[in-house]
mmCIF file of C-alpha atoms and ligand atoms in Angstrom:
data_model
loop_
_atom_site.group_PDB
_atom_site.id
_atom_site.type_symbol
_atom_site.label_atom_id
_atom_site.label_comp_id
_atom_site.label_asym_id
_atom_site.label_seq_id
_atom_site.Cartn_x
_atom_site.Cartn_y
_atom_site.Cartn_z
ATOM 1 C CA MET A 526 -111.406 -94.705 57.203
ATOM 2 C CA ASN A 527 -112.936 -97.281 54.842
ATOM 3 C CA LEU A 528 -115.365 -99.466 56.697
ATOM 4 C CA THR A 529 -116.210 -102.892 55.338
ATOM 5 C CA ALA A 530 -119.833 -103.366 54.229
ATOM 6 C CA THR A 531 -120.582 -105.265 57.458
ATOM 7 C CA GLU A 532 -119.005 -102.578 59.589
ATOM 8 C CA SER A 533 -120.991 -99.824 57.825
ATOM 9 C CA THR A 534 -124.203 -101.770 58.350
ATOM 10 C CA HIS A 535 -123.427 -102.211 62.036
ATOM 11 C CA LEU A 536 -122.743 -98.539 62.316
ATOM 12 C CA ASP A 537 -125.898 -97.557 60.383
ATOM 13 C CA LEU A 538 -127.965 -99.733 62.654
ATOM 14 C CA LEU A 539 -126.433 -98.304 65.753
ATOM 15 C CA THR A 540 -126.008 -94.638 64.879
ATOM 16 C CA PRO A 541 -128.397 -92.666 67.118
ATOM 17 C CA ARG A 542 -131.283 -91.254 65.064
ATOM 18 C CA GLY A 543 -133.382 -89.753 67.808
ATOM 19 C CA PRO A 544 -133.912 -89.522 71.512
ATOM 20 C CA ALA A 545 -135.384 -93.036 71.629
ATOM 21 C CA ASP A 546 -132.247 -94.593 70.140
ATOM 22 C CA SER A 547 -129.514 -94.924 72.725
ATOM 23 C CA ALA A 548 -127.121 -97.106 70.718
ATOM 24 C CA ASP A 549 -123.536 -95.831 70.824
ATOM 25 C CA PRO A 550 -121.602 -95.864 67.519
ATOM 26 C CA CYS A 551 -118.388 -95.496 69.483
ATOM 27 C CA GLN A 552 -119.078 -98.797 71.197
ATOM 28 C CA THR A 553 -119.593 -100.413 67.799
ATOM 29 C CA LEU A 554 -116.313 -99.033 66.482
ATOM 30 C CA LEU A 555 -114.657 -100.115 69.686
ATOM 31 C CA ALA A 556 -116.040 -103.648 69.326
ATOM 32 C CA LEU A 557 -114.914 -103.783 65.680
ATOM 33 C CA GLY A 558 -111.507 -102.525 66.756
ATOM 34 C CA GLU A 559 -111.283 -105.286 69.359
ATOM 35 C CA GLU A 560 -112.215 -107.811 66.698
ATOM 36 C CA ALA A 561 -109.457 -106.470 64.443
ATOM 37 C CA MET A 562 -106.970 -106.671 67.344
ATOM 38 C CA ALA A 563 -107.954 -110.293 67.978
ATOM 39 C CA GLN A 564 -107.351 -111.004 64.282
ATOM 40 C CA ARG A 565 -103.998 -109.191 64.481
ATOM 41 C CA GLN A 566 -105.172 -106.590 61.958
ATOM 42 C CA TYR A 567 -103.468 -103.811 63.843
ATOM 43 C CA GLU A 568 -103.604 -101.089 61.156
ATOM 44 C CA ARG A 569 -107.347 -101.674 60.889
ATOM 45 C CA ALA A 570 -107.732 -101.680 64.688
ATOM 46 C CA TYR A 571 -105.818 -98.391 64.813
ATOM 47 C CA ASP A 572 -108.183 -96.855 62.220
ATOM 48 C CA LEU A 573 -111.301 -98.123 64.009
ATOM 49 C CA PHE A 574 -110.189 -96.932 67.457
ATOM 50 C CA SER A 575 -109.138 -93.567 65.979
ATOM 51 C CA SER A 576 -112.548 -93.194 64.310
ATOM 52 C CA ALA A 577 -114.236 -94.000 67.603
ATOM 53 C CA ALA A 578 -112.181 -91.233 69.175
ATOM 54 C CA ARG A 579 -113.179 -88.778 66.417
ATOM 55 C CA PHE A 580 -116.842 -89.701 66.903
ATOM 56 C CA ASP A 581 -116.646 -88.920 70.565
ATOM 57 C CA ALA A 582 -116.069 -85.413 71.842
ATOM 58 C CA GLY A 583 -114.281 -86.921 74.850
ATOM 59 C CA ALA A 584 -111.728 -88.599 72.552
ATOM 60 C CA HIS A 585 -109.513 -89.033 75.539
ATOM 61 C CA ARG A 586 -111.442 -92.143 76.466
ATOM 62 C CA PHE A 587 -109.913 -94.112 73.576
ATOM 63 C CA ARG A 588 -106.273 -93.229 74.055
ATOM 64 C CA ARG A 589 -105.460 -96.563 75.658
ATOM 65 C CA GLU A 590 -107.171 -98.541 72.905
ATOM 66 C CA ILE A 591 -105.367 -96.579 70.201
ATOM 67 C CA ASN A 592 -102.115 -97.123 72.056
ATOM 68 C CA ARG A 593 -102.640 -100.902 72.155
ATOM 69 C CA ALA A 594 -102.764 -100.891 68.351
ATOM 70 C CA VAL A 595 -99.793 -98.502 68.176
ATOM 71 C CA ARG A 596 -97.740 -100.804 70.401
ATOM 72 C CA ALA A 597 -98.409 -103.688 68.043
ATOM 73 C CA LEU A 598 -97.482 -101.578 64.995
ATOM 74 C CA VAL A 599 -94.501 -99.548 66.146
ATOM 75 C CA PRO A 600 -91.598 -101.387 67.785
ATOM 76 C CA ARG A 601 -89.975 -99.678 70.791
ATOM 77 C CA TRP A 602 -86.542 -99.678 69.136
ATOM 78 C CA HIS A 603 -87.636 -96.650 67.093
ATOM 79 C CA PHE A 604 -87.021 -94.475 70.149
ATOM 80 C CA GLY A 605 -83.633 -95.926 71.086
ATOM 81 C CA MET A 606 -82.647 -95.671 67.431
ATOM 82 C CA MET A 607 -83.706 -92.028 67.086
ATOM 83 C CA ASN A 608 -81.726 -91.173 70.217
ATOM 84 C CA ASP A 609 -78.604 -93.051 69.073
ATOM 85 C CA ALA A 610 -76.339 -90.014 68.688
ATOM 86 C CA GLU A 611 -73.483 -92.006 67.149
ATOM 87 C CA ARG A 612 -75.768 -93.363 64.414
ATOM 88 C CA ASN A 613 -77.415 -90.012 63.759
ATOM 89 C CA GLN A 614 -74.133 -88.109 63.565
ATOM 90 C CA ALA A 615 -72.636 -90.676 61.195
ATOM 91 C CA TYR A 616 -75.652 -90.457 58.868
ATOM 92 C CA ALA A 617 -75.677 -86.650 59.098
ATOM 93 C CA LYS A 618 -71.988 -86.493 58.145
ATOM 94 C CA ALA A 619 -72.342 -88.972 55.281
ATOM 95 C CA ILE A 620 -75.483 -87.317 53.898
ATOM 96 C CA GLN A 621 -73.820 -83.921 53.984
ATOM 97 C CA GLN A 622 -70.880 -85.391 52.081
ATOM 98 C CA VAL A 623 -73.007 -87.029 49.398
ATOM 99 C CA VAL A 624 -76.206 -85.007 48.908
ATOM 100 C CA GLY A 625 -76.089 -81.773 46.959
ATOM 101 C CA GLU A 626 -78.334 -79.275 45.218
ATOM 102 C CA ASP A 627 -80.355 -80.625 42.296
ATOM 103 C CA HIS A 628 -80.292 -84.116 43.783
ATOM 104 C CA LEU A 629 -83.456 -86.149 43.892
ATOM 105 C CA VAL A 630 -83.041 -88.329 46.977
ATOM 106 C CA LEU A 631 -84.915 -91.536 47.738
ATOM 107 C CA ASP A 632 -85.042 -92.539 51.422
ATOM 108 C CA ILE A 633 -86.243 -96.116 51.923
ATOM 109 C CA GLY A 634 -87.821 -96.639 55.352
ATOM 110 C CA THR A 635 -88.858 -93.183 56.582
ATOM 111 C CA GLY A 636 -89.383 -93.996 60.255
ATOM 112 C CA ALA A 637 -89.805 -90.576 61.870
ATOM 113 C CA GLY A 638 -88.136 -88.950 58.853
ATOM 114 C CA LEU A 639 -84.647 -88.168 60.150
ATOM 115 C CA LEU A 640 -82.657 -89.176 57.046
ATOM 116 C CA SER A 641 -85.069 -87.310 54.752
ATOM 117 C CA LEU A 642 -84.811 -84.168 56.858
ATOM 118 C CA LEU A 643 -81.012 -84.445 56.863
ATOM 119 C CA ALA A 644 -81.043 -84.793 53.061
ATOM 120 C CA ALA A 645 -83.344 -81.777 52.734
ATOM 121 C CA ARG A 646 -81.122 -79.763 55.053
ATOM 122 C CA SER A 647 -78.123 -80.749 52.922
ATOM 123 C CA GLY A 648 -79.752 -79.035 49.968
ATOM 124 C CA ALA A 649 -81.543 -81.817 48.067
ATOM 125 C CA SER A 650 -84.022 -80.258 45.674
ATOM 126 C CA ARG A 651 -86.480 -83.052 46.348
ATOM 127 C CA VAL A 652 -86.689 -86.027 48.730
ATOM 128 C CA VAL A 653 -89.155 -88.881 48.293
ATOM 129 C CA THR A 654 -89.348 -91.293 51.186
ATOM 130 C CA CYS A 655 -91.466 -94.380 51.755
ATOM 131 C CA GLU A 656 -92.618 -96.065 54.924
ATOM 132 C CA ALA A 657 -94.332 -99.454 55.140
ATOM 133 C CA VAL A 658 -96.307 -98.734 58.325
ATOM 134 C CA ASP A 659 -99.158 -96.238 57.724
ATOM 135 C CA VAL A 660 -99.257 -94.723 61.189
ATOM 136 C CA VAL A 661 -95.477 -94.175 61.116
ATOM 137 C CA ALA A 662 -95.733 -92.592 57.646
ATOM 138 C CA SER A 663 -98.506 -90.188 58.671
ATOM 139 C CA THR A 664 -96.606 -89.189 61.817
ATOM 140 C CA ALA A 665 -93.463 -88.568 59.737
ATOM 141 C CA ARG A 666 -95.513 -86.384 57.385
ATOM 142 C CA GLU A 667 -96.521 -84.268 60.371
ATOM 143 C CA ILE A 668 -92.890 -84.039 61.553
ATOM 144 C CA VAL A 669 -91.667 -82.987 58.103
ATOM 145 C CA LYS A 670 -94.333 -80.283 57.979
ATOM 146 C CA GLN A 671 -93.599 -79.050 61.496
ATOM 147 C CA ASN A 672 -89.934 -78.727 60.609
ATOM 148 C CA GLY A 673 -90.702 -76.650 57.533
ATOM 149 C CA TYR A 674 -89.663 -79.133 54.823
ATOM 150 C CA ALA A 675 -93.065 -80.169 53.450
ATOM 151 C CA ASP A 676 -92.258 -78.504 50.116
ATOM 152 C CA VAL A 677 -89.103 -80.654 49.706
ATOM 153 C CA VAL A 678 -89.907 -83.991 51.385
ATOM 154 C CA THR A 679 -92.768 -86.228 50.244
ATOM 155 C CA VAL A 680 -93.648 -89.157 52.494
ATOM 156 C CA VAL A 681 -95.281 -92.060 50.662
ATOM 157 C CA SER A 682 -97.069 -94.648 52.744
ATOM 158 C CA SER A 683 -95.815 -97.728 50.936
ATOM 159 C CA LEU A 684 -93.273 -100.512 50.752
ATOM 160 C CA SER A 685 -90.345 -99.437 48.594
ATOM 161 C CA THR A 686 -90.983 -102.358 46.266
ATOM 162 C CA ASP A 687 -94.404 -100.851 45.420
ATOM 163 C CA LEU A 688 -93.001 -97.422 44.437
ATOM 164 C CA ARG A 689 -93.133 -96.399 40.797
ATOM 165 C CA VAL A 690 -91.265 -93.767 38.833
ATOM 166 C CA GLY A 691 -93.770 -91.374 37.246
ATOM 167 C CA VAL A 692 -96.236 -92.012 40.067
ATOM 168 C CA ASP A 693 -94.394 -91.706 43.382
ATOM 169 C CA LEU A 694 -91.086 -90.355 42.066
ATOM 170 C CA PRO A 695 -90.922 -87.723 39.294
ATOM 171 C CA ARG A 696 -87.878 -89.518 37.822
ATOM 172 C CA ARG A 697 -85.191 -91.987 38.885
ATOM 173 C CA ALA A 698 -83.377 -90.814 42.023
ATOM 174 C CA ASP A 699 -79.734 -89.658 42.102
ATOM 175 C CA VAL A 700 -79.095 -90.715 45.684
ATOM 176 C CA LEU A 701 -80.491 -93.501 47.848
ATOM 177 C CA VAL A 702 -80.240 -93.208 51.621
ATOM 178 C CA THR A 703 -81.487 -95.981 53.832
ATOM 179 C CA GLU A 704 -81.203 -97.472 57.274
ATOM 180 C CA ILE A 705 -83.099 -100.742 57.215
ATOM 181 C CA PHE A 706 -80.431 -102.819 58.949
ATOM 182 C CA ASP A 707 -80.801 -105.218 61.843
ATOM 183 C CA CYS A 708 -77.969 -106.334 64.133
ATOM 184 C CA ALA A 709 -76.593 -108.696 61.448
ATOM 185 C CA LEU A 710 -77.340 -106.303 58.557
ATOM 186 C CA LEU A 711 -79.603 -108.369 56.289
ATOM 187 C CA GLY A 712 -82.543 -109.287 58.547
ATOM 188 C CA GLU A 713 -84.843 -106.397 57.557
ATOM 189 C CA PHE A 714 -84.963 -107.377 53.863
ATOM 190 C CA VAL A 715 -82.467 -104.761 52.726
ATOM 191 C CA VAL A 716 -81.186 -107.023 49.912
ATOM 192 C CA PRO A 717 -84.482 -107.307 47.962
ATOM 193 C CA ALA A 718 -85.278 -103.636 48.707
ATOM 194 C CA LEU A 719 -81.931 -102.493 47.247
ATOM 195 C CA ALA A 720 -82.128 -104.853 44.270
ATOM 196 C CA HIS A 721 -85.563 -103.461 43.402
ATOM 197 C CA ALA A 722 -84.471 -99.855 43.933
ATOM 198 C CA ARG A 723 -81.398 -100.227 41.712
ATOM 199 C CA ARG A 724 -83.468 -101.886 39.000
ATOM 200 C CA GLU A 725 -86.553 -99.624 39.084
ATOM 201 C CA LEU A 726 -85.998 -96.418 41.042
ATOM 202 C CA LEU A 727 -82.397 -95.182 40.718
ATOM 203 C CA THR A 728 -80.261 -93.700 37.949
ATOM 204 C CA PRO A 729 -77.501 -96.089 36.795
ATOM 205 C CA ASP A 730 -74.812 -94.047 38.583
ATOM 206 C CA ALA A 731 -76.846 -93.256 41.701
ATOM 207 C CA VAL A 732 -74.946 -92.952 44.971
ATOM 208 C CA ILE A 733 -76.072 -95.514 47.537
ATOM 209 C CA LEU A 734 -75.643 -94.620 51.182
ATOM 210 C CA PRO A 735 -74.430 -96.807 52.864
ATOM 211 C CA ARG A 736 -72.095 -97.982 50.126
ATOM 212 C CA SER A 737 -70.962 -101.261 51.756
ATOM 213 C CA GLY A 738 -70.992 -103.328 54.918
ATOM 214 C CA ARG A 739 -69.025 -106.093 56.595
ATOM 215 C CA LEU A 740 -70.149 -108.778 59.009
ATOM 216 C CA PHE A 741 -67.845 -110.202 61.695
ATOM 217 C CA ALA A 742 -68.085 -113.350 63.806
ATOM 218 C CA GLN A 743 -66.367 -114.516 66.975
ATOM 219 C CA PHE A 744 -66.785 -117.832 68.813
ATOM 220 C CA VAL A 745 -67.285 -117.510 72.571
ATOM 221 C CA GLU A 746 -67.527 -119.842 75.525
ATOM 222 C CA SER A 747 -70.593 -118.865 77.535
ATOM 223 C CA PRO A 748 -72.987 -121.284 79.255
ATOM 224 C CA GLU A 749 -75.068 -118.173 80.092
ATOM 225 C CA LEU A 750 -75.630 -117.347 76.417
ATOM 226 C CA HIS A 751 -76.321 -121.020 75.680
ATOM 227 C CA SER A 752 -78.984 -121.095 78.392
ATOM 228 C CA LEU A 753 -80.908 -118.330 76.553
ATOM 229 C CA ASN A 754 -81.784 -120.833 73.840
ATOM 230 C CA HIS A 755 -81.403 -124.358 75.287
ATOM 231 C CA VAL A 756 -82.881 -126.392 78.128
ATOM 232 C CA GLY A 757 -82.196 -129.843 79.580
ATOM 233 C CA GLU A 758 -83.264 -130.974 83.024
ATOM 234 C CA VAL A 759 -85.285 -128.687 85.307
ATOM 235 C CA ASP A 760 -86.136 -129.706 88.877
ATOM 236 C CA GLY A 761 -85.637 -133.369 88.034
ATOM 237 C CA PHE A 762 -87.819 -133.192 84.903
ATOM 238 C CA ASP A 763 -86.467 -133.907 81.427
ATOM 239 C CA PHE A 764 -87.198 -130.948 79.135
ATOM 240 C CA ARG A 765 -84.997 -132.032 76.233
ATOM 241 C CA PRO A 766 -87.938 -132.329 73.774
ATOM 242 C CA PHE A 767 -88.199 -128.531 74.080
ATOM 243 C CA ALA A 768 -84.919 -128.449 72.135
ATOM 244 C CA SER A 769 -87.004 -128.798 68.968
ATOM 245 C CA LEU A 770 -88.256 -125.251 69.677
ATOM 246 C CA THR A 771 -84.882 -123.536 70.030
ATOM 247 C CA SER A 772 -83.900 -120.858 67.542
ATOM 248 C CA LEU A 773 -81.461 -122.130 64.935
ATOM 249 C CA GLU A 774 -80.747 -118.555 63.909
ATOM 250 C CA TYR A 775 -79.327 -115.525 65.671
ATOM 251 C CA PHE A 776 -81.234 -113.350 68.072
ATOM 252 C CA SER A 777 -80.379 -109.887 69.276
ATOM 253 C CA THR A 778 -78.943 -109.321 72.742
ATOM 254 C CA THR A 779 -76.165 -107.390 74.474
ATOM 255 C CA LEU A 780 -73.067 -109.578 74.745
ATOM 256 C CA SER A 781 -71.643 -107.691 77.735
ATOM 257 C CA ASN A 782 -74.693 -108.631 79.849
ATOM 258 C CA TYR A 783 -73.526 -112.267 79.871
ATOM 259 C CA ARG A 784 -70.331 -113.826 81.196
ATOM 260 C CA HIS A 785 -68.346 -115.020 78.202
ATOM 261 C CA ARG A 786 -64.811 -115.842 77.079
ATOM 262 C CA PRO A 787 -63.753 -115.190 73.461
ATOM 263 C CA LEU A 788 -62.044 -118.275 72.030
ATOM 264 C CA THR A 789 -61.173 -116.837 68.612
ATOM 265 C CA GLU A 790 -60.292 -113.479 67.124
ATOM 266 C CA PRO A 791 -63.155 -111.763 65.297
ATOM 267 C CA VAL A 792 -63.185 -112.802 61.655
ATOM 268 C CA GLU A 793 -64.831 -111.016 58.711
ATOM 269 C CA ILE A 794 -67.366 -113.496 57.303
ATOM 270 C CA PHE A 795 -69.104 -111.374 54.641
ATOM 271 C CA ARG A 796 -68.474 -108.171 52.726
ATOM 272 C CA PHE A 797 -71.446 -106.603 50.952
ATOM 273 C CA ASP A 798 -71.234 -104.027 48.172
ATOM 274 C CA PHE A 799 -74.680 -102.415 48.121
ATOM 275 C CA ALA A 800 -74.188 -101.192 44.557
ATOM 276 C CA GLN A 801 -74.085 -104.825 43.358
ATOM 277 C CA ASP A 802 -76.472 -107.766 43.511
ATOM 278 C CA ILE A 803 -75.978 -109.757 46.703
ATOM 279 C CA GLU A 804 -76.300 -113.474 46.032
ATOM 280 C CA PRO A 805 -76.740 -116.267 48.608
ATOM 281 C CA THR A 806 -73.258 -117.353 49.638
ATOM 282 C CA THR A 807 -71.526 -120.003 51.716
ATOM 283 C CA HIS A 808 -67.933 -119.503 52.841
ATOM 284 C CA HIS A 809 -65.706 -122.251 54.167
ATOM 285 C CA MET A 810 -63.223 -120.595 56.475
ATOM 286 C CA ASP A 811 -60.356 -121.616 58.727
ATOM 287 C CA ILE A 812 -59.704 -120.103 62.098
ATOM 288 C CA THR A 813 -57.037 -120.698 64.743
ATOM 289 C CA PRO A 814 -58.455 -120.432 68.291
ATOM 290 C CA ARG A 815 -56.506 -118.202 70.646
ATOM 291 C CA GLU A 816 -57.848 -120.144 73.663
ATOM 292 C CA SER A 817 -58.985 -123.717 74.319
ATOM 293 C CA GLY A 818 -62.567 -124.138 75.449
ATOM 294 C CA SER A 819 -66.138 -125.002 74.503
ATOM 295 C CA ALA A 820 -67.761 -122.645 72.032
ATOM 296 C CA HIS A 821 -71.417 -122.181 72.991
ATOM 297 C CA ALA A 822 -72.226 -119.314 70.677
ATOM 298 C CA VAL A 823 -71.131 -117.171 67.764
ATOM 299 C CA VAL A 824 -71.340 -113.422 68.245
ATOM 300 C CA MET A 825 -71.853 -111.324 65.115
ATOM 301 C CA TRP A 826 -71.763 -107.605 64.431
ATOM 302 C CA PHE A 827 -71.393 -105.284 61.473
ATOM 303 C CA GLU A 828 -69.431 -102.340 60.194
ATOM 304 C CA LEU A 829 -71.317 -100.120 57.764
ATOM 305 C CA ASP A 830 -69.441 -97.786 55.419
ATOM 306 C CA LEU A 831 -71.823 -94.878 55.018
ATOM 307 C CA ALA A 832 -69.535 -92.703 52.904
ATOM 308 C CA GLU A 833 -65.817 -91.916 52.574
ATOM 309 C CA GLY A 834 -64.370 -92.181 56.101
ATOM 310 C CA VAL A 835 -67.757 -92.560 57.849
ATOM 311 C CA THR A 836 -68.297 -95.940 59.500
ATOM 312 C CA LEU A 837 -70.912 -97.230 61.900
ATOM 313 C CA SER A 838 -70.707 -100.418 63.972
ATOM 314 C CA ASN A 839 -72.500 -102.458 66.626
ATOM 315 C CA SER A 840 -69.385 -104.329 67.753
ATOM 316 C CA PRO A 841 -69.382 -105.397 71.427
ATOM 317 C CA SER A 842 -67.079 -102.452 72.182
ATOM 318 C CA ASP A 843 -69.520 -99.913 70.656
ATOM 319 C CA THR A 844 -71.478 -99.564 73.862
ATOM 320 C CA GLY A 845 -73.277 -96.402 72.730
ATOM 321 C CA SER A 846 -74.999 -98.126 69.809
ATOM 322 C CA HIS A 847 -78.726 -98.896 70.118
ATOM 323 C CA TRP A 848 -78.072 -102.020 68.028
ATOM 324 C CA LYS A 849 -77.219 -105.031 70.147
ATOM 325 C CA GLN A 850 -75.119 -107.936 68.902
ATOM 326 C CA ALA A 851 -76.431 -110.900 66.893
ATOM 327 C CA ILE A 852 -75.999 -114.073 68.961
ATOM 328 C CA GLN A 853 -76.354 -117.510 67.439
ATOM 329 C CA THR A 854 -76.050 -120.362 69.924
ATOM 330 C CA LEU A 855 -74.581 -123.659 68.717
ATOM 331 C CA PRO A 856 -76.789 -126.768 69.115
ATOM 332 C CA GLU A 857 -73.981 -128.525 71.044
ATOM 333 C CA PRO A 858 -70.919 -126.918 72.646
ATOM 334 C CA TRP A 859 -68.069 -127.150 70.136
ATOM 335 C CA ARG A 860 -64.622 -128.051 71.521
ATOM 336 C CA LEU A 861 -61.854 -125.742 70.267
ATOM 337 C CA GLU A 862 -58.143 -126.220 70.972
ATOM 338 C CA LYS A 863 -55.728 -123.318 71.218
ATOM 339 C CA ASP A 864 -53.523 -122.963 68.107
ATOM 340 C CA SER A 865 -55.252 -125.901 66.332
ATOM 341 C CA PRO A 866 -56.790 -124.523 63.130
ATOM 342 C CA LEU A 867 -60.333 -125.605 62.427
ATOM 343 C CA GLY A 868 -62.781 -125.080 59.594
ATOM 344 C CA PHE A 869 -66.245 -123.579 59.878
ATOM 345 C CA ARG A 870 -68.962 -122.367 57.537
ATOM 346 C CA ALA A 871 -70.740 -119.041 57.220
ATOM 347 C CA ALA A 872 -73.804 -118.851 54.981
ATOM 348 C CA HIS A 873 -76.409 -116.231 54.096
ATOM 349 C CA ASP A 874 -79.427 -116.349 51.823
ATOM 350 C CA GLY A 875 -79.781 -112.586 51.418
ATOM 351 C CA GLN A 876 -81.745 -112.277 54.640
ATOM 352 C CA ARG A 877 -80.623 -114.833 57.208
ATOM 353 C CA VAL A 878 -77.104 -115.655 58.347
ATOM 354 C CA LEU A 879 -75.848 -118.941 59.804
ATOM 355 C CA VAL A 880 -72.391 -119.675 61.205
ATOM 356 C CA GLY A 881 -70.993 -122.838 62.758
ATOM 357 C CA PRO A 882 -69.327 -126.197 62.292
ATOM 358 C CA ALA A 883 -69.711 -127.475 58.721
ATOM 359 C CA HIS A 884 -72.201 -130.175 59.759
ATOM 360 C CA ALA A 885 -74.504 -127.545 61.337
ATOM 361 C CA VAL A 886 -74.577 -125.105 58.392
ATOM 362 C CA PRO A 887 -76.198 -126.146 55.103
ATOM 363 C CA HIS A 888 -73.810 -126.203 52.178
ATOM 364 C CA THR A 889 -75.111 -123.546 49.803
ATOM 365 C CA ARG A 890 -78.264 -121.842 50.993
ATOM 366 C CA VAL A 891 -79.787 -121.123 54.374
ATOM 367 C CA ARG A 892 -83.229 -121.545 52.804
HETATM 368 C C1 SAM B 1397 -84.677 -98.797 61.200
HETATM 369 S S1 SAM B 1397 -85.985 -97.692 60.803
HETATM 370 C C2 SAM B 1397 -85.105 -96.272 60.226
HETATM 371 C C3 SAM B 1397 -85.936 -95.013 60.193
HETATM 372 C C4 SAM B 1397 -85.244 -93.764 59.675
HETATM 373 N N1 SAM B 1397 -84.818 -93.933 58.289
HETATM 374 C C5 SAM B 1397 -84.057 -93.390 60.521
HETATM 375 O O1 SAM B 1397 -82.937 -93.745 60.125
HETATM 376 O O2 SAM B 1397 -84.207 -92.774 61.571
HETATM 377 C C6 SAM B 1397 -86.592 -98.453 59.354
HETATM 378 C C7 SAM B 1397 -88.007 -98.057 58.957
HETATM 379 O O3 SAM B 1397 -88.169 -98.479 57.626
HETATM 380 C C8 SAM B 1397 -89.403 -99.137 57.430
HETATM 381 N N2 SAM B 1397 -89.118 -100.071 56.319
HETATM 382 C C9 SAM B 1397 -88.282 -101.133 56.326
HETATM 383 N N3 SAM B 1397 -88.168 -101.657 55.092
HETATM 384 C C10 SAM B 1397 -88.951 -100.901 54.276
HETATM 385 C C11 SAM B 1397 -89.235 -100.930 52.878
HETATM 386 N N4 SAM B 1397 -88.674 -101.827 52.070
HETATM 387 N N5 SAM B 1397 -90.103 -100.015 52.391
HETATM 388 C C12 SAM B 1397 -90.666 -99.092 53.200
HETATM 389 N N6 SAM B 1397 -90.425 -99.007 54.527
HETATM 390 C C13 SAM B 1397 -89.568 -99.897 55.058
HETATM 391 C C14 SAM B 1397 -89.725 -99.741 58.783
HETATM 392 O O4 SAM B 1397 -91.121 -99.870 58.949
HETATM 393 C C15 SAM B 1397 -89.121 -98.711 59.740
HETATM 394 O O5 SAM B 1397 -90.050 -97.737 60.099
#
């Protein structure tokens, strides 16, 4: 761990030097860790708490503190994701189809290392993988070693956009595997990560897995979904000013947990080819409602084409998927009439997606 000058001084002052000095360096590290937590410097807090534990023979004492930092650094969805058999099998099948001997594979977003291990098992001569969160990267390194692939898989603790050929990768990679997708595909910055990788880290004819993805939208009537993001009167009090704090963008939740009535068929709003640049786009689309009613929300989900014949989805009917659906509530319920075509807009800026009546969705960019 690298201590700041102030932290080292604190520690020097407090390190016991003889029987007369009862100061406890662990307490100092603990206090510095707390300070880092308060400043939301969770990686630093993790390092400080871990050092305190190393200092102390009864390391056990600091497990809870370390875990507080871990909880801030490592979202719970990692576990649901790793246990999502449908996702894992689809990636395993696609990787087996695409990765061969002599391939140098780049895996963006190591997590626990599953995709890298699958690539190594499929015969890749070398796998380089990067992970933005240090504690996740070091844990993945341990997992790779324990599974006997340390000579094939190198885990780099870094954002993919900081990787360099000749430093982190011996040469440009032949295959890119990645799973940095949220419930509406683009929310985890996959577009800039892929653009950078294609430009700086991959051979011109590299295989990208997944190769493409599609995003679907469906308007639903559901006061229950609307109430997750809107408020009016409560117990005789007017809470409408709180409307300024609602989310204008989608959030992730499980559609089937809320009573809802689909008013339209699902419609494909975007198609992404991950081998090409993905530019901000606005589509003007027409749809004919199959039911009359008030649309309170748009439900979105994706289909990812991992390789030939291997597709992965978080549609409302894919109940085994750890991904939930992307729900965007409409500011006001939108009246739809059965069999009366109406126009709507769908826009994305390479990260965020907005869908709704034309007046509610900016013309060209979400930004
Ligand atoms: C959804 S998890 C997938 C983990 C693993 N690849 C798997 O499929 O089991 C994505 C991981 O990628 C990391 N990540 C996301 N974008 C990244 C980037 N551009 N560079 C490095 N790590 C990234 C996140 O911190 C997270 O641990």
